[in-house]
Amino acid sequence: MLTKINVTQIIKDHVETLRNYNSLKLSHSDFFVFFILPALISFSLLYYKICISNEARNILFTALSVFTALLFNLLLLVFDIIQKKEENNGTITKLKFLKEIYSNISFSILLSIVDIIVLAFTFFNNDYIYYAANFLNYYILTLFILTILMILKRVHLLLSKEISN
Amino acid sequence: MATISLSTYSLRVKQKNNDNFLRLNNLNGKYDFIKIFLNYLRKLKNTSHDISTKRLMQCNRFHLDSRLINGIIETGEYGYESDLLNVNKKRVSYRRKIDDAEILPFYFLLDVPQNKNEGILILQRFKQFGIRKFLRDDFKTYFNSLFSDLTIEIDPLVPYDLPEELIKKGIIQKIRLINFKLPVDIANYYDNGEDHYEEDGYMEIVFAAKRNKKLPIKNRVLGFLNKKDTTDFIQLRNYEYQDVKIEVKTNNTKRTISLNKFGNVNPTFDITNTVELTKTGHPVFDSIDKEAKILLDDIKNSIK
């Protein structure tokens, strides 16, 4: 029933990119940075009762919407590079690298969409829903920023290489 | 030691608006591809110069034997300056100028069978350098100037069955587990140049059979031939490796097969340990020619 909106493959593909390239094993440090650290940050902020204000919520709505659109464009750019077989020169490494960037961008788009939905729940007057939504928002936002940094590094290297070639 | 390997490619010609490949000895009803290629090589005696890529190519040695052409193509790039240091005197012996091109020799072998629509091209690779792209583009330009209605395709030839055939028929004498000291992030590997890590230095653990004996590991090797991940080939504590190279002896010939999961689309056959070198550090022609012809026979047998 939910096949058409099943995004688990996007999550799986992104998690696969966190494997160490030299050993193919999931990196413990990457797992900590991308999944545990956001939780620690979210807990800390909620512990000190730092919740999202109305102004911050509005800014986040706007920023995430803009990011979603920009990331879709970036997705198409990477797709275009993947399509150019001649420039790929047949190396599997480059194709693998491009596919990983593609997965990272898709995941970050997913995060921004989910965070927009989670932000809507911060309107609720119910304390449980309110605090849970705040926690999730901080978690997803931190994960989003980390993923964007990862994408930034990879796209910078990719385009630098394309330019120098 | 610099890696010397052979890469294999298929060569086919077809009409531009048709998917059917033509017989190479009967293009457009009367032209033989062998003669076209020979004329191209004669033209290459006067150096081919691509200004856009700052690359030169020339061919002063080639030989036709029935439907086989072999020879040496020399190619080099220019466009930057550098100092050449004498390693003994520790002094600059020459300053390379921006218009100086470092010319390297590359062996080639072209087989154009009679009444077939596919030829086999074998090209030497030297370290991370090869001539496929430049040769392909330059030859395509020449070919298209003669036959505007035809198109030539030179694609990697992946004889999938060949490694399996060699392992089944041969005796495994050595297994090398190679750690290229690769980075954790694929981005850094891509940025630094993929082959750069292999050339910088690497660690390896070698399992070798005693003289005239074999390693009883054939079934395990065959089981890993089609796997993407070969890091579990042999479980070793505190040692991770990215490539497994198997040395197989068949009919008094040693062949090295890589189970490399990082392998690129162009299959390469490492002949560093079997080819003889001259004092210049490049292969002796007869030695590399012999290796290429053995490889050609193996490929032809595996794709029958």
Coordinates of C-alpha atoms in Angstrom, one line a residue:
Chain A
M1 CA 0.0 0.0 0.0
L2 CA 2.8 2.4 0.9
T3 CA 5.1 1.3 -1.9
K4 CA 5.0 4.5 -3.8
I5 CA 6.1 6.6 -0.8
N6 CA 8.5 4.0 0.7
V7 CA 11.7 5.8 1.2
T8 CA 13.6 3.1 3.1
Q9 CA 15.9 2.5 0.1
I10 CA 17.1 6.1 0.3
I11 CA 18.0 5.6 4.0
K12 CA 19.7 2.3 3.2
D13 CA 21.7 3.7 0.4
H14 CA 22.8 6.7 2.5
V15 CA 23.8 4.4 5.4
E16 CA 25.9 2.3 2.9
T17 CA 27.9 5.4 2.1
L18 CA 29.1 5.5 5.7
R19 CA 31.1 2.4 5.2
N20 CA 34.9 2.8 5.3
Y21 CA 36.2 2.6 1.7
N22 CA 39.3 0.6 2.7
S23 CA 37.5 -2.1 4.7
L24 CA 33.8 -1.9 3.6
K25 CA 32.9 -2.0 7.3
L26 CA 30.5 0.4 8.9
S27 CA 32.6 3.2 10.5
H28 CA 32.0 3.4 14.2
S29 CA 33.2 7.0 14.3
D30 CA 30.8 7.9 11.4
F31 CA 28.0 6.1 13.1
F32 CA 28.7 8.1 16.3
V33 CA 28.9 11.5 14.5
F34 CA 25.9 11.0 12.3
F35 CA 23.5 9.1 14.6
I36 CA 24.6 9.4 18.3
L37 CA 25.9 13.0 18.3
P38 CA 22.6 14.5 17.0
A39 CA 20.8 12.6 19.8
L40 CA 23.2 14.0 22.4
I41 CA 22.8 17.5 21.1
S42 CA 19.0 17.2 21.1
F43 CA 18.9 15.8 24.6
S44 CA 21.2 18.6 25.9
L45 CA 19.0 21.3 24.3
L46 CA 15.8 19.8 25.7
Y47 CA 17.4 19.3 29.1
Y48 CA 18.1 23.0 29.3
K49 CA 14.5 23.6 28.0
I50 CA 15.7 25.3 24.8
C51 CA 12.7 24.9 22.6
I52 CA 12.0 26.3 19.1
S53 CA 10.4 29.8 19.2
N54 CA 7.8 30.9 16.7
E55 CA 10.3 33.1 14.8
A56 CA 12.9 30.3 14.6
R57 CA 10.2 27.9 13.3
N58 CA 9.2 30.3 10.6
I59 CA 12.8 30.8 9.6
L60 CA 13.4 27.0 9.5
F61 CA 10.3 26.4 7.4
T62 CA 11.6 28.9 4.8
A63 CA 15.2 27.7 4.9
L64 CA 14.3 24.1 4.6
S65 CA 12.0 24.7 1.7
V66 CA 14.7 26.6 -0.1
F67 CA 17.2 23.9 0.7
T68 CA 14.9 21.2 -0.7
A69 CA 14.6 23.0 -4.0
L70 CA 18.3 23.6 -4.2
L71 CA 19.2 20.1 -3.4
F72 CA 16.8 18.8 -6.1
N73 CA 18.8 20.9 -8.6
L74 CA 22.1 19.5 -7.2
L75 CA 20.6 16.0 -7.6
L76 CA 20.0 16.7 -11.3
L77 CA 23.5 18.1 -11.7
V78 CA 25.0 14.9 -10.3
F79 CA 22.7 12.8 -12.4
D80 CA 23.9 14.7 -15.5
I81 CA 27.6 13.9 -14.6
I82 CA 26.7 10.3 -14.1
Q83 CA 25.1 10.2 -17.6
K84 CA 28.3 11.4 -19.3
K85 CA 29.9 8.0 -20.0
E86 CA 32.8 9.3 -22.0
E87 CA 34.0 11.6 -19.2
N88 CA 33.6 8.8 -16.7
N89 CA 36.3 7.0 -18.7
G90 CA 35.0 3.7 -17.4
T91 CA 36.2 3.8 -13.8
I92 CA 34.0 2.1 -11.4
T93 CA 35.4 4.2 -8.6
K94 CA 34.2 7.4 -10.1
L95 CA 30.7 5.9 -10.7
K96 CA 30.6 4.6 -7.2
F97 CA 31.6 8.0 -5.8
L98 CA 28.9 9.7 -7.9
K99 CA 26.3 7.3 -6.8
E100 CA 27.3 7.9 -3.1
I101 CA 26.9 11.6 -3.6
Y102 CA 23.5 11.0 -5.2
S103 CA 22.4 8.9 -2.2
N104 CA 23.6 11.6 0.2
I105 CA 21.7 14.3 -1.6
S106 CA 18.5 12.2 -1.7
F107 CA 18.8 11.6 2.0
S108 CA 19.3 15.2 2.8
I109 CA 16.2 16.1 0.7
L110 CA 14.3 13.4 2.7
L111 CA 15.6 15.0 6.0
S112 CA 14.5 18.5 5.0
I113 CA 11.0 17.2 4.1
V114 CA 10.6 15.2 7.3
D115 CA 11.8 18.2 9.3
I116 CA 9.2 20.5 7.8
I117 CA 6.6 18.0 8.8
V118 CA 8.0 17.6 12.3
L119 CA 8.1 21.4 12.7
A120 CA 4.4 21.5 12.1
F121 CA 3.9 19.3 15.2
T122 CA 5.6 21.9 17.4
F123 CA 2.4 23.9 17.0
F124 CA 0.6 21.3 19.2
N125 CA -0.4 22.3 22.8
N126 CA 0.2 18.8 24.1
D127 CA 3.5 18.8 26.1
Y128 CA 4.5 15.3 25.0
I129 CA 4.0 16.0 21.3
Y130 CA 5.6 19.4 21.7
Y131 CA 8.8 18.1 23.4
A132 CA 9.0 15.1 21.1
A133 CA 8.6 17.3 18.1
N134 CA 11.4 19.6 19.4
F135 CA 13.7 16.6 20.1
L136 CA 13.1 15.2 16.6
N137 CA 13.5 18.6 15.0
Y138 CA 16.9 19.1 16.7
Y139 CA 17.9 15.6 15.8
I140 CA 16.9 15.8 12.2
L141 CA 18.3 19.4 11.8
T142 CA 21.7 18.3 13.2
L143 CA 21.8 15.2 11.0
F144 CA 20.8 17.4 8.1
I145 CA 23.6 19.9 8.7
L146 CA 26.2 17.0 9.0
T147 CA 24.9 15.5 5.8
I148 CA 25.1 18.8 4.0
L149 CA 28.7 19.2 5.1
M150 CA 29.5 15.8 3.8
I151 CA 27.8 16.6 0.5
L152 CA 29.7 19.9 0.3
K153 CA 33.0 18.2 0.7
R154 CA 32.2 15.6 -1.9
V155 CA 30.7 17.9 -4.5
H156 CA 33.6 20.3 -4.1
L157 CA 36.1 17.5 -4.8
L158 CA 34.0 16.2 -7.7
L159 CA 33.7 19.6 -9.4
S160 CA 37.4 20.5 -8.7
K161 CA 38.4 17.3 -10.5
E162 CA 36.0 18.0 -13.3
I163 CA 37.4 21.5 -13.8
S164 CA 41.0 20.3 -13.7
N165 CA 40.3 17.6 -16.2
Chain B
M1 CA 58.8 -1.6 -9.6
A2 CA 56.5 0.1 -12.1
T3 CA 53.4 -2.0 -13.0
I4 CA 53.3 -3.2 -16.6
S5 CA 50.0 -4.7 -17.7
L6 CA 48.0 -5.4 -20.8
S7 CA 44.4 -4.2 -21.4
T8 CA 42.1 -5.9 -23.8
Y9 CA 39.5 -4.2 -26.1
S10 CA 37.1 -5.3 -28.8
L11 CA 37.1 -3.5 -32.1
R12 CA 34.0 -3.3 -34.3
V13 CA 32.7 -1.2 -37.1
K14 CA 29.1 -0.5 -38.1
Q15 CA 27.0 1.7 -40.3
K16 CA 25.9 4.9 -38.5
N17 CA 22.2 4.2 -38.7
N18 CA 22.4 0.5 -38.2
D19 CA 23.2 -1.8 -35.3
N20 CA 24.7 -4.6 -37.3
F21 CA 28.4 -4.9 -37.1
L22 CA 30.3 -5.3 -40.4
R23 CA 32.9 -7.9 -41.3
L24 CA 36.2 -6.2 -40.7
N25 CA 37.8 -7.6 -43.9
N26 CA 34.9 -6.5 -46.1
L27 CA 33.9 -2.9 -45.1
N28 CA 31.5 -1.4 -47.6
G29 CA 32.0 -4.4 -49.7
K30 CA 35.6 -4.0 -50.5
Y31 CA 37.8 -2.5 -47.7
D32 CA 39.9 -4.5 -45.3
F33 CA 40.3 -3.0 -41.9
I34 CA 43.8 -4.3 -41.6
K35 CA 44.9 -2.2 -44.5
I36 CA 43.2 0.9 -43.1
F37 CA 45.0 0.4 -39.8
L38 CA 48.3 -0.1 -41.5
N39 CA 47.9 3.1 -43.4
Y40 CA 47.0 4.9 -40.2
L41 CA 50.2 3.6 -38.6
R42 CA 52.2 4.8 -41.6
K43 CA 50.6 8.2 -41.2
L44 CA 51.6 8.1 -37.5
K45 CA 55.3 8.1 -38.5
N46 CA 54.7 11.8 -38.9
T47 CA 53.8 12.6 -35.3
S48 CA 50.1 13.2 -34.5
H49 CA 49.8 16.3 -32.4
D50 CA 46.6 17.1 -30.4
I51 CA 47.0 20.8 -29.4
S52 CA 43.8 20.8 -27.3
T53 CA 45.0 18.0 -25.0
K54 CA 48.7 18.9 -25.4
R55 CA 49.6 15.4 -26.4
L56 CA 51.8 13.8 -29.1
M57 CA 51.7 10.3 -30.6
Q58 CA 53.9 8.6 -33.1
C59 CA 54.6 5.1 -34.4
N60 CA 58.0 4.1 -35.9
R61 CA 57.8 0.4 -35.3
F62 CA 55.0 -1.9 -36.5
H63 CA 54.8 -5.3 -38.2
L64 CA 52.1 -7.2 -40.1
D65 CA 52.0 -10.9 -39.7
S66 CA 49.0 -12.4 -41.6
R67 CA 46.0 -10.8 -39.7
L68 CA 48.0 -9.6 -36.7
I69 CA 49.6 -6.2 -36.4
N70 CA 52.0 -5.4 -33.5
G71 CA 54.3 -2.6 -32.7
I72 CA 55.2 0.3 -30.4
I73 CA 53.2 3.5 -30.2
E74 CA 55.0 6.3 -28.5
T75 CA 53.1 9.0 -26.8
G76 CA 53.7 11.9 -24.4
E77 CA 52.2 15.0 -22.9
Y78 CA 53.6 18.5 -22.6
G79 CA 52.5 21.8 -21.2
Y80 CA 54.3 22.1 -17.9
E81 CA 57.8 22.6 -16.5
S82 CA 59.6 20.5 -14.1
D83 CA 63.1 19.7 -12.8
L84 CA 64.6 16.3 -13.5
L85 CA 66.8 15.4 -10.6
N86 CA 69.7 12.9 -10.9
V87 CA 69.2 10.5 -8.0
N88 CA 72.9 9.8 -7.6
K89 CA 74.3 13.3 -7.8
K90 CA 71.2 14.8 -6.1
R91 CA 71.4 17.7 -8.6
V92 CA 69.1 18.9 -11.3
S93 CA 70.3 17.4 -14.5
Y94 CA 67.7 18.9 -16.8
R95 CA 64.9 21.4 -16.5
R96 CA 61.9 20.3 -18.6
K97 CA 60.4 23.1 -20.5
I98 CA 56.8 23.7 -21.2
D99 CA 57.1 22.5 -24.8
D100 CA 59.0 19.3 -23.9
A101 CA 56.9 16.1 -24.0
E102 CA 57.9 13.0 -22.1
I103 CA 57.6 10.2 -24.6
L104 CA 56.8 6.8 -23.4
P105 CA 56.6 3.6 -25.5
F106 CA 53.5 1.4 -25.4
Y107 CA 53.2 -2.0 -27.1
F108 CA 50.1 -2.8 -29.1
L109 CA 48.7 -5.9 -30.8
L110 CA 45.7 -5.9 -33.1
D111 CA 44.1 -9.1 -34.3
V112 CA 41.6 -8.8 -37.2
P113 CA 40.3 -12.3 -38.0
Q114 CA 39.1 -13.2 -41.4
N115 CA 35.3 -13.0 -41.9
K116 CA 34.6 -11.8 -38.4
N117 CA 32.9 -8.6 -37.2
E118 CA 35.1 -8.2 -34.1
G119 CA 38.8 -7.6 -33.7
I120 CA 40.8 -7.8 -30.5
L121 CA 43.1 -5.0 -29.5
I122 CA 45.6 -5.4 -26.8
L123 CA 47.4 -2.3 -25.4
Q124 CA 50.2 -2.1 -22.9
R125 CA 49.7 0.0 -19.8
F126 CA 52.7 1.4 -17.9
K127 CA 51.9 2.3 -14.3
Q128 CA 48.7 4.4 -14.5
F129 CA 49.4 5.5 -18.1
G130 CA 47.8 4.1 -21.1
I131 CA 47.1 5.1 -24.7
R132 CA 43.6 3.8 -25.3
K133 CA 41.7 7.1 -25.2
F134 CA 44.2 9.1 -27.3
L135 CA 44.7 6.2 -29.8
R136 CA 40.9 5.7 -30.0
D137 CA 40.1 9.4 -30.6
D138 CA 42.9 9.9 -33.1
F139 CA 42.2 6.8 -35.1
K140 CA 38.4 7.6 -35.1
T141 CA 39.2 11.0 -36.6
Y142 CA 41.3 9.3 -39.3
F143 CA 38.7 6.6 -39.9
N144 CA 35.8 9.0 -40.1
S145 CA 37.6 11.1 -42.7
L146 CA 37.7 8.0 -44.9
F147 CA 34.3 6.5 -44.1
S148 CA 31.8 9.2 -43.1
D149 CA 29.0 6.6 -43.1
L150 CA 30.7 4.2 -40.7
T151 CA 31.5 4.3 -37.0
I152 CA 34.1 2.4 -35.1
E153 CA 33.7 1.1 -31.6
I154 CA 36.6 0.3 -29.3
D155 CA 35.3 -1.0 -26.0
P156 CA 36.8 -2.8 -23.1
L157 CA 36.8 -6.6 -23.7
V158 CA 35.9 -8.4 -20.5
P159 CA 36.6 -12.0 -21.0
Y160 CA 34.6 -13.1 -18.0
D161 CA 35.3 -16.7 -18.4
L162 CA 39.1 -16.3 -18.8
P163 CA 40.1 -16.1 -15.1
E164 CA 37.9 -19.0 -14.3
E165 CA 39.4 -21.1 -17.2
L166 CA 42.9 -20.2 -16.1
I167 CA 42.3 -21.2 -12.5
K168 CA 40.5 -24.4 -13.4
K169 CA 43.3 -25.5 -15.8
G170 CA 46.2 -24.2 -13.9
I171 CA 48.0 -24.6 -10.6
I172 CA 47.7 -21.9 -8.0
Q173 CA 51.2 -21.1 -6.8
K174 CA 50.9 -17.9 -4.9
I175 CA 48.2 -15.7 -3.2
R176 CA 49.0 -12.1 -2.4
L177 CA 46.7 -10.1 -0.1
I178 CA 47.4 -6.5 -0.9
N179 CA 46.7 -3.5 1.4
F180 CA 46.9 -0.3 -0.7
K181 CA 46.7 1.8 2.5
L182 CA 43.5 3.3 1.0
P183 CA 41.8 6.2 2.8
V184 CA 38.6 5.8 4.8
D185 CA 36.6 8.1 2.5
I186 CA 36.1 7.3 -1.2
A187 CA 36.2 11.1 -1.8
N188 CA 39.8 11.3 -0.7
Y189 CA 40.7 8.2 -2.9
Y190 CA 39.0 9.8 -5.9
D191 CA 40.6 13.2 -5.3
N192 CA 44.1 11.8 -5.0
G193 CA 43.9 9.8 -8.2
E194 CA 42.8 6.2 -8.0
D195 CA 46.0 4.6 -9.2
H196 CA 48.2 6.8 -7.1
Y197 CA 47.8 4.7 -4.0
E198 CA 48.9 1.5 -5.6
E199 CA 52.1 3.2 -6.9
D200 CA 53.0 5.0 -3.7
G201 CA 53.6 1.8 -1.8
Y202 CA 51.6 -0.9 -0.3
M203 CA 51.7 -3.8 2.0
E204 CA 51.2 -7.4 1.1
I205 CA 51.0 -10.8 2.7
V206 CA 52.1 -13.6 0.4
F207 CA 51.1 -17.3 0.7
A208 CA 53.4 -19.2 -1.6
A209 CA 53.4 -22.9 -2.4
K210 CA 56.7 -24.8 -2.1
R211 CA 58.7 -25.4 -5.3
N212 CA 56.7 -27.5 -7.8
K213 CA 53.8 -27.7 -5.4
K214 CA 50.5 -26.0 -5.4
L215 CA 48.2 -24.2 -3.0
P216 CA 45.0 -26.4 -2.4
I217 CA 42.7 -23.4 -2.6
K218 CA 41.2 -23.6 -6.1
N219 CA 37.6 -24.0 -5.1
R220 CA 37.8 -21.1 -2.7
V221 CA 39.3 -18.9 -5.4
L222 CA 36.6 -19.9 -7.9
G223 CA 33.9 -19.1 -5.3
F224 CA 35.3 -15.6 -4.9
L225 CA 35.7 -14.8 -8.6
N226 CA 32.3 -13.2 -9.1
K227 CA 32.1 -11.6 -5.7
K228 CA 32.2 -7.9 -5.2
D229 CA 33.7 -8.1 -1.8
T230 CA 36.9 -10.2 -1.5
T231 CA 38.0 -8.9 1.9
D232 CA 36.8 -12.1 3.5
F233 CA 38.8 -14.3 1.2
I234 CA 41.1 -15.2 4.0
Q235 CA 40.4 -14.0 7.6
L236 CA 43.4 -12.4 9.1
R237 CA 43.5 -10.7 12.4
N238 CA 44.7 -7.0 12.3
Y239 CA 45.2 -7.0 8.6
E240 CA 42.8 -5.6 6.1
Y241 CA 43.3 -5.9 2.4
Q242 CA 41.7 -4.6 -0.7
D243 CA 43.0 -6.8 -3.4
V244 CA 43.7 -10.5 -3.8
K245 CA 46.1 -11.5 -6.6
I246 CA 46.3 -15.1 -7.5
E247 CA 49.4 -16.4 -9.4
V248 CA 48.4 -19.3 -11.6
K249 CA 50.7 -21.5 -13.7
T250 CA 49.3 -22.9 -16.9
N251 CA 51.5 -24.6 -19.5
N252 CA 54.7 -23.2 -18.1
T253 CA 53.2 -19.7 -18.2
K254 CA 52.5 -17.7 -15.1
R255 CA 49.5 -15.5 -15.0
T256 CA 48.4 -13.1 -12.3
I257 CA 44.7 -12.7 -11.8
S258 CA 43.2 -10.0 -9.6
L259 CA 40.0 -10.6 -7.6
N260 CA 40.1 -6.8 -7.1
K261 CA 36.7 -5.4 -6.2
F262 CA 38.1 -2.0 -7.1
G263 CA 38.8 -3.2 -10.6
N264 CA 37.8 -0.7 -13.3
V265 CA 35.9 -1.5 -16.4
N266 CA 39.0 -2.1 -18.4
P267 CA 40.3 -5.5 -17.5
T268 CA 44.0 -5.4 -17.1
F269 CA 46.4 -8.4 -16.9
D270 CA 49.4 -7.7 -14.8
I271 CA 52.6 -9.0 -16.5
T272 CA 55.1 -7.1 -14.3
N273 CA 56.7 -10.2 -13.0
T274 CA 56.8 -12.2 -16.2
V275 CA 58.0 -9.6 -18.8
E276 CA 61.7 -8.9 -19.3
L277 CA 62.8 -5.4 -19.0
T278 CA 65.6 -3.5 -20.9
K279 CA 68.0 -1.2 -19.2
T280 CA 65.7 1.6 -20.0
G281 CA 63.1 0.1 -17.7
H282 CA 60.7 -0.7 -20.5
P283 CA 59.7 -4.2 -21.6
V284 CA 61.8 -6.1 -24.2
F285 CA 59.7 -6.1 -27.3
D286 CA 59.8 -9.9 -27.9
S287 CA 59.0 -10.5 -24.3
I288 CA 55.9 -8.4 -24.1
D289 CA 54.9 -9.6 -27.6
K290 CA 55.0 -13.1 -26.4
E291 CA 52.8 -12.3 -23.3
A292 CA 50.3 -10.5 -25.5
K293 CA 50.0 -13.3 -27.9
I294 CA 49.5 -15.9 -25.1
L295 CA 46.8 -13.6 -23.7
L296 CA 45.2 -13.3 -27.2
D297 CA 45.1 -17.1 -27.5
D298 CA 43.6 -17.4 -24.0
I299 CA 40.9 -14.8 -24.8
K300 CA 40.0 -16.4 -28.1
N301 CA 39.7 -19.8 -26.4
S302 CA 37.6 -18.4 -23.6
I303 CA 35.1 -16.6 -25.9
K304 CA 34.5 -19.5 -28.3

